[in-house]
């Protein structure tokens, strides 16, 4: 049950990886674009620990944040966000 807004692999990519959280049910990856955070990946397992962002423009800074989640009864519990930014090559 992995849902992702990125369906194709493009020439300019950013590979994002994180350490597995053994207590998590899954992870949510969001990208900051257009002045707001947009979900680009939601997993339903804690074994997926990476994401490839594609269709990126040269010389551009991209900002992402990741958090783990799990369900306890009817409540979804979220970890704090881990935030990262990366700049693509100028070529």
PDB file of C-alpha atoms in Angstrom:
ATOM      1  CA  UNK A   1       0.000   0.000   0.000  1.00  0.00           C
ATOM      2  CA  UNK A   2       2.496   2.603  -1.165  1.00  0.00           C
ATOM      3  CA  UNK A   3       0.942   5.680  -2.696  1.00  0.00           C
ATOM      4  CA  UNK A   4       3.119   8.218  -4.431  1.00  0.00           C
ATOM      5  CA  UNK A   5       2.515  11.265  -6.575  1.00  0.00           C
ATOM      6  CA  UNK A   6       5.684  10.479  -8.540  1.00  0.00           C
ATOM      7  CA  UNK A   7       4.876   7.798 -11.082  1.00  0.00           C
ATOM      8  CA  UNK A   8       7.787   8.114 -13.516  1.00  0.00           C
ATOM      9  CA  UNK A   9      11.547   8.238 -13.048  1.00  0.00           C
ATOM     10  CA  UNK A  10      13.145  11.326 -14.575  1.00  0.00           C
ATOM     11  CA  UNK A  11      16.691  12.322 -15.426  1.00  0.00           C
ATOM     12  CA  UNK A  12      17.100  14.630 -12.423  1.00  0.00           C
ATOM     13  CA  UNK A  13      16.444  12.723  -9.204  1.00  0.00           C
ATOM     14  CA  UNK A  14      16.925  13.042  -5.506  1.00  0.00           C
ATOM     15  CA  UNK A  15      17.151   9.851  -3.456  1.00  0.00           C
ATOM     16  CA  UNK A  16      15.841  10.236   0.088  1.00  0.00           C
ATOM     17  CA  UNK A  17      16.435   7.528   2.682  1.00  0.00           C
ATOM     18  CA  UNK A  18      15.839   7.170   6.405  1.00  0.00           C
ATOM     19  CA  UNK A  19      16.455   4.690   9.213  1.00  0.00           C
ATOM     20  CA  UNK A  20      13.752   2.135   9.894  1.00  0.00           C
ATOM     21  CA  UNK A  21      11.565   2.849  12.926  1.00  0.00           C
ATOM     22  CA  UNK A  22      10.623  -0.567  14.353  1.00  0.00           C
ATOM     23  CA  UNK A  23       7.591   0.914  16.139  1.00  0.00           C
ATOM     24  CA  UNK A  24       6.144   2.532  13.000  1.00  0.00           C
ATOM     25  CA  UNK A  25       3.355   1.223  10.774  1.00  0.00           C
ATOM     26  CA  UNK A  26       4.510   3.425   7.928  1.00  0.00           C
ATOM     27  CA  UNK A  27       5.932   6.753   6.853  1.00  0.00           C
ATOM     28  CA  UNK A  28       4.740   9.979   5.273  1.00  0.00           C
ATOM     29  CA  UNK A  29       7.010  12.076   3.040  1.00  0.00           C
ATOM     30  CA  UNK A  30       5.980  15.631   2.202  1.00  0.00           C
ATOM     31  CA  UNK A  31       7.547  18.165  -0.170  1.00  0.00           C
ATOM     32  CA  UNK A  32       7.362  21.924   0.261  1.00  0.00           C
ATOM     33  CA  UNK A  33       6.147  23.455  -2.995  1.00  0.00           C
ATOM     34  CA  UNK A  34       3.879  26.275  -3.962  1.00  0.00           C
ATOM     35  CA  UNK A  35       4.008  27.678  -0.434  1.00  0.00           C
ATOM     36  CA  UNK A  36       2.616  24.569   1.233  1.00  0.00           C
ATOM     37  CA  UNK A  37       3.505  21.019   2.251  1.00  0.00           C
ATOM     38  CA  UNK A  38       2.272  18.363  -0.187  1.00  0.00           C
ATOM     39  CA  UNK A  39       2.271  14.640   0.561  1.00  0.00           C
ATOM     40  CA  UNK A  40       4.321  12.777  -2.061  1.00  0.00           C
ATOM     41  CA  UNK A  41       4.535   9.356  -0.401  1.00  0.00           C
ATOM     42  CA  UNK A  42       2.613   7.370   2.223  1.00  0.00           C
ATOM     43  CA  UNK A  43       3.609   3.812   3.036  1.00  0.00           C
ATOM     44  CA  UNK A  44       1.657   1.185   4.955  1.00  0.00           C
ATOM     45  CA  UNK A  45       4.746  -0.698   6.096  1.00  0.00           C
ATOM     46  CA  UNK A  46       7.875   0.272   7.964  1.00  0.00           C
ATOM     47  CA  UNK A  47      10.107  -1.685   5.596  1.00  0.00           C
ATOM     48  CA  UNK A  48      10.015   1.028   2.908  1.00  0.00           C
ATOM     49  CA  UNK A  49      12.812   3.392   3.946  1.00  0.00           C
ATOM     50  CA  UNK A  50      13.445   5.392   0.810  1.00  0.00           C
ATOM     51  CA  UNK A  51      11.900   7.537  -1.879  1.00  0.00           C
ATOM     52  CA  UNK A  52      13.098   8.836  -5.249  1.00  0.00           C
ATOM     53  CA  UNK A  53      11.931  12.342  -6.116  1.00  0.00           C
ATOM     54  CA  UNK A  54      12.029  12.913  -9.872  1.00  0.00           C
ATOM     55  CA  UNK A  55      11.369  15.621 -12.460  1.00  0.00           C
ATOM     56  CA  UNK A  56      13.584  18.111 -10.621  1.00  0.00           C
ATOM     57  CA  UNK A  57      14.967  21.336 -12.100  1.00  0.00           C
ATOM     58  CA  UNK A  58      18.687  22.144 -12.210  1.00  0.00           C
ATOM     59  CA  UNK A  59      20.089  24.484  -9.560  1.00  0.00           C
ATOM     60  CA  UNK A  60      16.926  24.351  -7.456  1.00  0.00           C
ATOM     61  CA  UNK A  61      16.585  23.745  -3.716  1.00  0.00           C
ATOM     62  CA  UNK A  62      13.982  21.148  -2.721  1.00  0.00           C
ATOM     63  CA  UNK A  63      12.729  20.709   0.828  1.00  0.00           C
ATOM     64  CA  UNK A  64      11.174  17.523   2.202  1.00  0.00           C
ATOM     65  CA  UNK A  65      10.020  16.295   5.592  1.00  0.00           C
ATOM     66  CA  UNK A  66       9.411  12.764   6.805  1.00  0.00           C
ATOM     67  CA  UNK A  67       7.522  11.348   9.770  1.00  0.00           C
ATOM     68  CA  UNK A  68       6.588   7.906  10.987  1.00  0.00           C
ATOM     69  CA  UNK A  69       3.120   6.927  12.147  1.00  0.00           C
ATOM     70  CA  UNK A  70       1.286   4.087  13.865  1.00  0.00           C
ATOM     71  CA  UNK A  71      -2.301   3.410  14.881  1.00  0.00           C
ATOM     72  CA  UNK A  72      -3.307   2.746  18.461  1.00  0.00           C
ATOM     73  CA  UNK A  73      -6.987   1.861  18.633  1.00  0.00           C
ATOM     74  CA  UNK A  74      -8.806   4.654  16.779  1.00  0.00           C
ATOM     75  CA  UNK A  75      -5.914   7.098  17.192  1.00  0.00           C
ATOM     76  CA  UNK A  76      -3.084   7.728  14.735  1.00  0.00           C
ATOM     77  CA  UNK A  77       0.160   8.650  16.492  1.00  0.00           C
ATOM     78  CA  UNK A  78       2.772  10.627  14.533  1.00  0.00           C
ATOM     79  CA  UNK A  79       6.473  11.124  15.204  1.00  0.00           C
ATOM     80  CA  UNK A  80       8.092  14.524  14.911  1.00  0.00           C
ATOM     81  CA  UNK A  81       9.070  15.562  11.412  1.00  0.00           C
ATOM     82  CA  UNK A  82      12.599  15.156  10.129  1.00  0.00           C
ATOM     83  CA  UNK A  83      13.276  17.882   7.616  1.00  0.00           C
ATOM     84  CA  UNK A  84      15.869  18.012   4.847  1.00  0.00           C
ATOM     85  CA  UNK A  85      16.772  20.264   1.939  1.00  0.00           C
ATOM     86  CA  UNK A  86      18.887  19.492  -1.105  1.00  0.00           C
ATOM     87  CA  UNK A  87      20.060  21.466  -4.142  1.00  0.00           C
ATOM     88  CA  UNK A  88      20.209  19.870  -7.577  1.00  0.00           C
ATOM     89  CA  UNK A  89      23.291  20.331  -9.771  1.00  0.00           C
ATOM     90  CA  UNK A  90      23.394  23.399 -11.977  1.00  0.00           C
ATOM     91  CA  UNK A  91      23.678  21.296 -15.182  1.00  0.00           C
TER      92      UNK A  91
END
